[in-house]
């Protein structure tokens, strides 16, 4: 089982319940939007996933700063886990957005500023995961990862503000002068529950993944020690 | 507007990716348990 302590078990169960509740609200509580029809209901989880993706990259950048200050590997484990989960949620936002776009924009993909900046952000963090693998020393890897996560975070505000500052066909829901999509209270409530559900889910996944990352690191050290012992025995023979 | 199939596809992708990631974590946990057993036996 993945559950190693009671609080993590509770958090995971709460995340599951909230996601089920949010999905029930999407199905039965949120009304069908008049212009776009039922496909607009993809919006609730699409936006929540995009927000959590950005939050995850913020967590990675903060943990990067904390690692550089305190030199404790636990911050590197959390940063790495946050990037991995951030990419998961960014992929969810991208793919669900493509499926929403097809019947509404009549295309799966367009090089719109929001979609382009989101792709740049995703590739920035895919680069983080790939390059990290190339560093064997855990401390060097953590230092490299921290610096990368801090610099890579520049792609997050670029993505967030792209639909607010540049000419785009992507709708802006929050923080715009004029709403691009007419929303009634039931829609905002469903949106809020979805964001809370995804935030709790993110916290639970981050906890699980960080514990596994710590164990991976312990095993890496243990494996290296075993190899040294075996090499020593071969030399003695 | 009839775009129910896109709505279903959207949520299949969302839950598919989430479920896939949870499975990835479970597989990783099992692999780490197995490796830990092997290494402690060797030591």
CSV table of C-alpha atoms in Angstrom, one decimal, chain A residues 30-216:
chain,number,residue,atom,x,y,z
A,30,UNK,CA,-23.6,23.2,-13.2
A,31,UNK,CA,-26.0,24.3,-16.0
A,32,UNK,CA,-25.3,23.7,-19.7
A,33,UNK,CA,-23.9,26.8,-21.3
A,34,UNK,CA,-26.2,28.1,-24.1
A,35,UNK,CA,-23.6,28.8,-26.8
A,36,UNK,CA,-21.1,26.0,-26.4
A,37,UNK,CA,-23.4,23.2,-25.1
A,38,UNK,CA,-22.3,20.4,-22.8
A,39,UNK,CA,-18.7,20.3,-23.9
A,40,UNK,CA,-18.2,23.6,-21.9
A,41,UNK,CA,-18.4,21.5,-18.8
A,42,UNK,CA,-14.9,20.3,-19.5
A,43,UNK,CA,-13.9,23.8,-18.4
A,44,UNK,CA,-14.2,23.1,-14.7
A,45,UNK,CA,-11.5,20.5,-14.5
A,46,UNK,CA,-9.5,22.0,-17.4
A,47,UNK,CA,-9.1,25.3,-15.5
A,48,UNK,CA,-8.5,23.6,-12.2
A,49,UNK,CA,-5.8,21.4,-13.7
A,50,UNK,CA,-4.1,24.5,-15.4
A,51,UNK,CA,-4.1,26.4,-12.0
A,52,UNK,CA,-2.7,23.4,-10.1
A,53,UNK,CA,0.0,22.9,-12.8
A,54,UNK,CA,1.2,26.5,-12.2
A,55,UNK,CA,0.9,26.1,-8.4
A,56,UNK,CA,3.1,23.0,-8.6
A,57,UNK,CA,5.8,24.9,-10.5
A,58,UNK,CA,5.6,27.7,-7.8
A,59,UNK,CA,6.1,25.0,-5.1
A,60,UNK,CA,9.1,23.7,-7.0
A,61,UNK,CA,10.6,27.2,-7.3
A,62,UNK,CA,10.0,27.9,-3.5
A,63,UNK,CA,11.6,24.5,-2.6
A,64,UNK,CA,14.5,25.3,-4.9
A,65,UNK,CA,15.1,28.5,-2.9
A,66,UNK,CA,14.7,26.6,0.4
A,67,UNK,CA,17.2,24.0,-0.8
A,68,UNK,CA,19.8,26.6,-1.8
A,69,UNK,CA,19.4,28.2,1.6
A,70,UNK,CA,19.3,25.2,3.9
A,71,UNK,CA,21.0,22.4,1.8
A,72,UNK,CA,18.4,19.8,3.0
A,73,UNK,CA,17.7,17.1,0.4
A,74,UNK,CA,14.0,16.9,1.4
A,75,UNK,CA,13.4,20.2,-0.4
A,76,UNK,CA,14.8,18.7,-3.6
A,77,UNK,CA,12.5,15.7,-3.2
A,78,UNK,CA,9.5,18.0,-2.9
A,79,UNK,CA,10.6,20.2,-5.8
A,80,UNK,CA,11.2,17.1,-8.1
A,81,UNK,CA,7.8,15.7,-7.1
A,82,UNK,CA,6.0,19.0,-7.6
A,83,UNK,CA,7.5,19.3,-11.2
A,84,UNK,CA,6.4,15.8,-12.1
A,85,UNK,CA,2.8,16.4,-10.7
A,86,UNK,CA,2.8,19.9,-12.3
A,87,UNK,CA,3.5,18.3,-15.7
A,88,UNK,CA,0.7,15.8,-15.1
A,89,UNK,CA,-1.8,18.6,-14.5
A,90,UNK,CA,-0.5,20.7,-17.3
A,91,UNK,CA,-1.0,17.7,-19.6
A,92,UNK,CA,-4.5,17.3,-18.3
A,93,UNK,CA,-5.2,21.0,-19.0
A,94,UNK,CA,-3.6,20.8,-22.5
A,95,UNK,CA,-5.4,17.6,-23.6
A,96,UNK,CA,-8.8,18.5,-22.2
A,97,UNK,CA,-8.4,22.0,-23.7
A,98,UNK,CA,-7.8,20.4,-27.1
A,99,UNK,CA,-10.9,18.3,-26.8
A,100,UNK,CA,-12.9,21.4,-25.8
A,101,UNK,CA,-11.4,23.4,-28.7
A,102,UNK,CA,-12.3,21.0,-31.4
A,103,UNK,CA,-16.1,21.5,-31.5
A,104,UNK,CA,-15.8,25.2,-30.4
A,105,UNK,CA,-12.8,26.6,-32.5
A,106,UNK,CA,-13.1,23.8,-35.1
A,107,UNK,CA,-9.5,22.8,-34.6
A,108,UNK,CA,-7.6,20.7,-32.1
A,109,UNK,CA,-4.7,23.1,-31.9
A,110,UNK,CA,-3.7,26.6,-32.9
A,111,UNK,CA,-0.5,28.6,-32.2
A,112,UNK,CA,-2.4,31.1,-30.0
A,113,UNK,CA,-0.3,32.9,-27.4
A,114,UNK,CA,-1.8,31.0,-24.4
A,115,UNK,CA,-1.4,27.6,-26.0
A,116,UNK,CA,2.1,28.5,-27.2
A,117,UNK,CA,3.3,29.8,-23.8
A,118,UNK,CA,1.8,26.8,-22.1
A,119,UNK,CA,3.7,24.4,-24.4
A,120,UNK,CA,6.9,26.3,-23.8
A,121,UNK,CA,6.2,26.0,-20.0
A,122,UNK,CA,5.6,22.2,-20.3
A,123,UNK,CA,8.8,21.7,-22.4
A,124,UNK,CA,10.8,23.8,-19.9
A,125,UNK,CA,9.8,21.4,-17.1
A,126,UNK,CA,10.2,18.2,-19.3
A,127,UNK,CA,13.8,19.5,-19.7
A,128,UNK,CA,14.1,19.7,-15.9
A,129,UNK,CA,13.1,16.0,-15.5
A,130,UNK,CA,15.4,14.8,-18.4
A,131,UNK,CA,18.5,16.9,-17.4
A,132,UNK,CA,18.2,15.9,-13.7
A,133,UNK,CA,18.6,12.2,-14.7
A,134,UNK,CA,22.0,13.0,-16.1
A,135,UNK,CA,23.5,14.1,-12.7
A,136,UNK,CA,24.5,11.2,-10.5
A,137,UNK,CA,25.7,13.1,-7.4
A,138,UNK,CA,22.5,13.8,-5.2
A,139,UNK,CA,23.8,17.1,-4.0
A,140,UNK,CA,24.9,18.4,-7.4
A,141,UNK,CA,21.6,17.1,-8.8
A,142,UNK,CA,19.6,19.0,-6.1
A,143,UNK,CA,21.6,22.2,-6.7
A,144,UNK,CA,21.1,22.0,-10.4
A,145,UNK,CA,17.4,21.2,-9.9
A,146,UNK,CA,16.9,24.1,-7.6
A,147,UNK,CA,18.5,26.6,-9.9
A,148,UNK,CA,16.6,25.2,-12.9
A,149,UNK,CA,13.2,25.3,-11.0
A,150,UNK,CA,13.8,28.9,-10.0
A,151,UNK,CA,14.8,30.1,-13.5
A,152,UNK,CA,12.2,27.9,-15.2
A,153,UNK,CA,9.5,29.5,-13.1
A,154,UNK,CA,9.7,32.6,-15.4
A,155,UNK,CA,7.6,30.6,-17.9
A,156,UNK,CA,4.7,30.4,-15.5
A,157,UNK,CA,3.8,34.2,-15.3
A,158,UNK,CA,4.4,34.3,-19.0
A,159,UNK,CA,1.7,31.7,-19.5
A,160,UNK,CA,-0.7,33.2,-16.9
A,161,UNK,CA,-0.6,36.7,-18.4
A,162,UNK,CA,-0.4,35.7,-22.1
A,163,UNK,CA,-4.2,35.7,-22.5
A,164,UNK,CA,-4.5,39.0,-20.6
A,165,UNK,CA,-1.8,41.0,-22.3
A,166,UNK,CA,-1.7,39.5,-25.8
A,167,UNK,CA,-4.3,39.2,-28.5
A,168,UNK,CA,-5.7,35.7,-28.1
A,169,UNK,CA,-8.8,33.6,-28.8
A,170,UNK,CA,-8.4,31.8,-25.4
A,171,UNK,CA,-11.1,33.0,-23.0
A,172,UNK,CA,-10.0,34.9,-19.8
A,173,UNK,CA,-12.2,34.1,-16.9
A,174,UNK,CA,-10.5,35.7,-13.9
A,175,UNK,CA,-8.8,39.0,-13.7
A,176,UNK,CA,-10.1,40.3,-17.1
A,177,UNK,CA,-11.9,43.6,-17.5
A,178,UNK,CA,-14.7,42.0,-19.4
A,179,UNK,CA,-15.6,38.3,-19.0
A,180,UNK,CA,-15.1,36.3,-22.2
A,181,UNK,CA,-17.6,33.7,-21.0
A,182,UNK,CA,-20.9,34.5,-19.2
A,183,UNK,CA,-20.9,32.7,-15.9
A,184,UNK,CA,-23.7,32.4,-13.4
A,185,UNK,CA,-23.2,31.7,-9.6
A,186,UNK,CA,-23.8,27.9,-10.0
A,187,UNK,CA,-20.9,27.9,-12.5
A,188,UNK,CA,-18.6,29.8,-10.1
A,189,UNK,CA,-19.5,27.5,-7.3
A,190,UNK,CA,-18.7,24.4,-9.3
A,191,UNK,CA,-15.5,26.0,-10.4
A,192,UNK,CA,-14.5,26.8,-6.8
A,193,UNK,CA,-15.2,23.2,-5.6
A,194,UNK,CA,-13.2,21.8,-8.5
A,195,UNK,CA,-10.2,24.0,-7.7
A,196,UNK,CA,-10.4,23.0,-4.0
A,197,UNK,CA,-10.7,19.3,-5.0
A,198,UNK,CA,-7.7,19.5,-7.3
A,199,UNK,CA,-5.6,21.5,-4.7
A,200,UNK,CA,-6.2,18.7,-2.0
A,201,UNK,CA,-5.5,16.1,-4.7
A,202,UNK,CA,-2.3,17.9,-5.5
A,203,UNK,CA,-1.3,18.0,-1.8
A,204,UNK,CA,-2.0,14.2,-1.4
A,205,UNK,CA,-0.1,13.3,-4.6
A,206,UNK,CA,2.8,15.6,-3.7
A,207,UNK,CA,3.1,13.9,-0.2
A,208,UNK,CA,3.1,10.4,-1.7
A,209,UNK,CA,5.6,11.3,-4.5
A,210,UNK,CA,8.0,13.1,-2.1
A,211,UNK,CA,8.1,10.0,0.2
A,212,UNK,CA,8.8,7.8,-2.8
A,213,UNK,CA,11.5,10.2,-4.0
A,214,UNK,CA,13.2,10.1,-0.6
A,215,UNK,CA,13.1,6.3,-0.7
A,216,UNK,CA,14.5,6.2,-4.2
